[in-house]
Amino acid sequence: MRITKSANNNIFTHQGLVGMTSLLQHLRTAQYADFIVRINSQEWDGISTRIILRNAQLRAGLAGCILTIEPSKLLQVNIPNNFNFNILKDIKDQLFNFDAINVDDWHLDILDTTILDFLLQPNYNHNNTRLDHDLSERK
């Protein structure tokens, strides 16, 4: 029996069927496993993954190790088009933890206010006046 290319695949991925997992769950499991293998690899794939994560750490202004940082801090950062960072963010959102062996390699000496610290402050504009005042007073 042949199944046409236009046949729906919702039978195979329906959540109500007992013992079946969705394609998204399979994809996430594969991506998480591949990420963990890459982050621990000493080959080019592991090196490039760590370089990309280090770049994301610098862009986000995270002083601590991006692998062991609290999930609440990491989930506030949005870096589009960075697959490795977004996988790490998804993993942290699922409350997975990492134990970094060389934490000092990931530590950044930040002496001033970072972009993340600035964005987490209450809503201020460039003149340091509050933006959340009543707009009816501006008449």
PDB file of N, CA and C in Angstrom, residues 88-125:
ATOM      1  N   LEU A  88      20.614  26.481  23.443  1.00  0.00           N
ATOM      2  CA  LEU A  88      20.977  26.589  24.857  1.00  0.00           C
ATOM      3  C   LEU A  88      19.849  27.229  25.653  1.00  0.00           C
ATOM      4  N   LYS A  89      19.237  28.237  25.089  1.00  0.00           N
ATOM      5  CA  LYS A  89      18.118  28.908  25.748  1.00  0.00           C
ATOM      6  C   LYS A  89      16.942  27.940  25.944  1.00  0.00           C
ATOM      7  N   ASP A  90      16.639  27.140  24.929  1.00  0.00           N
ATOM      8  CA  ASP A  90      15.577  26.136  25.055  1.00  0.00           C
ATOM      9  C   ASP A  90      15.925  25.088  26.108  1.00  0.00           C
ATOM     10  N   ILE A  91      17.184  24.669  26.127  1.00  0.00           N
ATOM     11  CA  ILE A  91      17.611  23.682  27.114  1.00  0.00           C
ATOM     12  C   ILE A  91      17.473  24.254  28.519  1.00  0.00           C
ATOM     13  N   LYS A  92      17.896  25.499  28.713  1.00  0.00           N
ATOM     14  CA  LYS A  92      17.766  26.142  30.022  1.00  0.00           C
ATOM     15  C   LYS A  92      16.305  26.345  30.397  1.00  0.00           C
ATOM     16  N   ASP A  93      15.457  26.599  29.401  1.00  0.00           N
ATOM     17  CA  ASP A  93      14.028  26.756  29.659  1.00  0.00           C
ATOM     18  C   ASP A  93      13.411  25.443  30.141  1.00  0.00           C
ATOM     19  N   GLN A  94      13.984  24.323  29.733  1.00  0.00           N
ATOM     20  CA  GLN A  94      13.533  23.008  30.195  1.00  0.00           C
ATOM     21  C   GLN A  94      14.209  22.608  31.507  1.00  0.00           C
ATOM     22  N   LEU A  95      14.953  23.549  32.117  1.00  0.00           N
ATOM     23  CA  LEU A  95      15.611  23.393  33.423  1.00  0.00           C
ATOM     24  C   LEU A  95      16.723  22.341  33.422  1.00  0.00           C
ATOM     25  N   PHE A  96      17.415  22.187  32.288  1.00  0.00           N
ATOM     26  CA  PHE A  96      18.627  21.384  32.259  1.00  0.00           C
ATOM     27  C   PHE A  96      19.752  22.220  32.854  1.00  0.00           C
ATOM     28  N   ASN A  97      20.702  21.568  33.509  1.00  0.00           N
ATOM     29  CA  ASN A  97      21.847  22.259  34.093  1.00  0.00           C
ATOM     30  C   ASN A  97      23.137  21.716  33.504  1.00  0.00           C
ATOM     31  N   PHE A  98      24.141  22.565  33.439  1.00  0.00           N
ATOM     32  CA  PHE A  98      25.467  22.179  32.984  1.00  0.00           C
ATOM     33  C   PHE A  98      26.454  22.431  34.109  1.00  0.00           C
ATOM     34  N   ASP A  99      27.462  21.588  34.198  1.00  0.00           N
ATOM     35  CA  ASP A  99      28.577  21.802  35.107  1.00  0.00           C
ATOM     36  C   ASP A  99      29.787  22.152  34.257  1.00  0.00           C
ATOM     37  N   ALA A 100      30.220  23.391  34.346  1.00  0.00           N
ATOM     38  CA  ALA A 100      31.373  23.824  33.552  1.00  0.00           C
ATOM     39  C   ALA A 100      32.656  23.421  34.264  1.00  0.00           C
ATOM     40  N   ILE A 101      33.575  22.843  33.514  1.00  0.00           N
ATOM     41  CA  ILE A 101      34.848  22.437  34.095  1.00  0.00           C
ATOM     42  C   ILE A 101      35.767  23.649  34.224  1.00  0.00           C
ATOM     43  N   ASN A 102      35.882  24.437  33.176  1.00  0.00           N
ATOM     44  CA  ASN A 102      36.748  25.617  33.173  1.00  0.00           C
ATOM     45  C   ASN A 102      35.892  26.879  33.197  1.00  0.00           C
ATOM     46  N   VAL A 103      35.345  27.198  34.363  1.00  0.00           N
ATOM     47  CA  VAL A 103      34.474  28.364  34.487  1.00  0.00           C
ATOM     48  C   VAL A 103      35.249  29.645  34.212  1.00  0.00           C
ATOM     49  N   ASP A 104      36.536  29.669  34.560  1.00  0.00           N
ATOM     50  CA  ASP A 104      37.339  30.876  34.343  1.00  0.00           C
ATOM     51  C   ASP A 104      37.476  31.222  32.863  1.00  0.00           C
ATOM     52  N   ASP A 105      37.387  30.230  31.991  1.00  0.00           N
ATOM     53  CA  ASP A 105      37.468  30.496  30.553  1.00  0.00           C
ATOM     54  C   ASP A 105      36.275  31.295  30.056  1.00  0.00           C
ATOM     55  N   TRP A 106      35.150  31.204  30.750  1.00  0.00           N
ATOM     56  CA  TRP A 106      33.921  31.869  30.324  1.00  0.00           C
ATOM     57  C   TRP A 106      33.675  33.164  31.083  1.00  0.00           C
ATOM     58  N   HIS A 107      34.443  33.449  32.123  1.00  0.00           N
ATOM     59  CA  HIS A 107      34.204  34.635  32.942  1.00  0.00           C
ATOM     60  C   HIS A 107      34.690  35.895  32.226  1.00  0.00           C
ATOM     61  N   LEU A 108      33.859  36.936  32.258  1.00  0.00           N
ATOM     62  CA  LEU A 108      34.210  38.224  31.666  1.00  0.00           C
ATOM     63  C   LEU A 108      34.392  39.256  32.770  1.00  0.00           C
ATOM     64  N   ASP A 109      35.434  40.041  32.677  1.00  0.00           N
ATOM     65  CA  ASP A 109      35.642  41.140  33.615  1.00  0.00           C
ATOM     66  C   ASP A 109      34.936  42.372  33.069  1.00  0.00           C
ATOM     67  N   ILE A 110      33.754  42.643  33.590  1.00  0.00           N
ATOM     68  CA  ILE A 110      32.958  43.787  33.148  1.00  0.00           C
ATOM     69  C   ILE A 110      33.016  44.837  34.246  1.00  0.00           C
ATOM     70  N   LEU A 111      33.546  45.996  33.907  1.00  0.00           N
ATOM     71  CA  LEU A 111      33.746  47.045  34.893  1.00  0.00           C
ATOM     72  C   LEU A 111      32.647  48.089  34.892  1.00  0.00           C
ATOM     73  N   ASP A 112      31.798  48.103  33.889  1.00  0.00           N
ATOM     74  CA  ASP A 112      30.773  49.131  33.764  1.00  0.00           C
ATOM     75  C   ASP A 112      29.417  48.460  33.579  1.00  0.00           C
ATOM     76  N   THR A 113      28.393  49.250  33.400  1.00  0.00           N
ATOM     77  CA  THR A 113      27.047  48.740  33.203  1.00  0.00           C
ATOM     78  C   THR A 113      26.940  48.058  31.844  1.00  0.00           C
ATOM     79  N   THR A 114      26.361  46.870  31.825  1.00  0.00           N
ATOM     80  CA  THR A 114      26.184  46.146  30.570  1.00  0.00           C
ATOM     81  C   THR A 114      24.853  46.538  29.936  1.00  0.00           C
ATOM     82  N   ILE A 115      24.681  46.147  28.693  1.00  0.00           N
ATOM     83  CA  ILE A 115      23.423  46.416  27.994  1.00  0.00           C
ATOM     84  C   ILE A 115      22.278  45.709  28.700  1.00  0.00           C
ATOM     85  N   LEU A 116      22.523  44.487  29.162  1.00  0.00           N
ATOM     86  CA  LEU A 116      21.476  43.735  29.851  1.00  0.00           C
ATOM     87  C   LEU A 116      21.069  44.434  31.144  1.00  0.00           C
ATOM     88  N   ASP A 117      22.040  44.940  31.915  1.00  0.00           N
ATOM     89  CA  ASP A 117      21.710  45.684  33.137  1.00  0.00           C
ATOM     90  C   ASP A 117      20.899  46.929  32.817  1.00  0.00           C
ATOM     91  N   PHE A 118      21.269  47.621  31.745  1.00  0.00           N
ATOM     92  CA  PHE A 118      20.556  48.833  31.352  1.00  0.00           C
ATOM     93  C   PHE A 118      19.120  48.519  30.945  1.00  0.00           C
ATOM     94  N   LEU A 119      18.945  47.417  30.205  1.00  0.00           N
ATOM     95  CA  LEU A 119      17.605  47.056  29.745  1.00  0.00           C
ATOM     96  C   LEU A 119      16.714  46.561  30.874  1.00  0.00           C
ATOM     97  N   LEU A 120      17.303  46.036  31.931  1.00  0.00           N
ATOM     98  CA  LEU A 120      16.508  45.524  33.044  1.00  0.00           C
ATOM     99  C   LEU A 120      16.092  46.606  34.029  1.00  0.00           C
ATOM    100  N   GLN A 121      16.626  47.812  33.886  1.00  0.00           N
ATOM    101  CA  GLN A 121      16.227  48.917  34.745  1.00  0.00           C
ATOM    102  C   GLN A 121      14.811  49.345  34.390  1.00  0.00           C
ATOM    103  N   PRO A 122      14.132  50.068  35.309  1.00  0.00           N
ATOM    104  CA  PRO A 122      12.805  50.598  34.953  1.00  0.00           C
ATOM    105  C   PRO A 122      12.899  51.474  33.708  1.00  0.00           C
ATOM    106  N   ASN A 123      11.778  51.696  33.067  1.00  0.00           N
ATOM    107  CA  ASN A 123      11.755  52.411  31.783  1.00  0.00           C
ATOM    108  C   ASN A 123      12.230  53.852  31.936  1.00  0.00           C
ATOM    109  N   TYR A 124      13.433  54.110  31.454  1.00  0.00           N
ATOM    110  CA  TYR A 124      14.001  55.453  31.441  1.00  0.00           C
ATOM    111  C   TYR A 124      14.329  55.816  30.005  1.00  0.00           C
ATOM    112  N   ASN A 125      14.275  57.101  29.695  1.00  0.00           N
ATOM    113  CA  ASN A 125      14.740  57.527  28.378  1.00  0.00           C
ATOM    114  C   ASN A 125      16.142  58.106  28.524  1.00  0.00           C
TER     115      ASN A 125
END
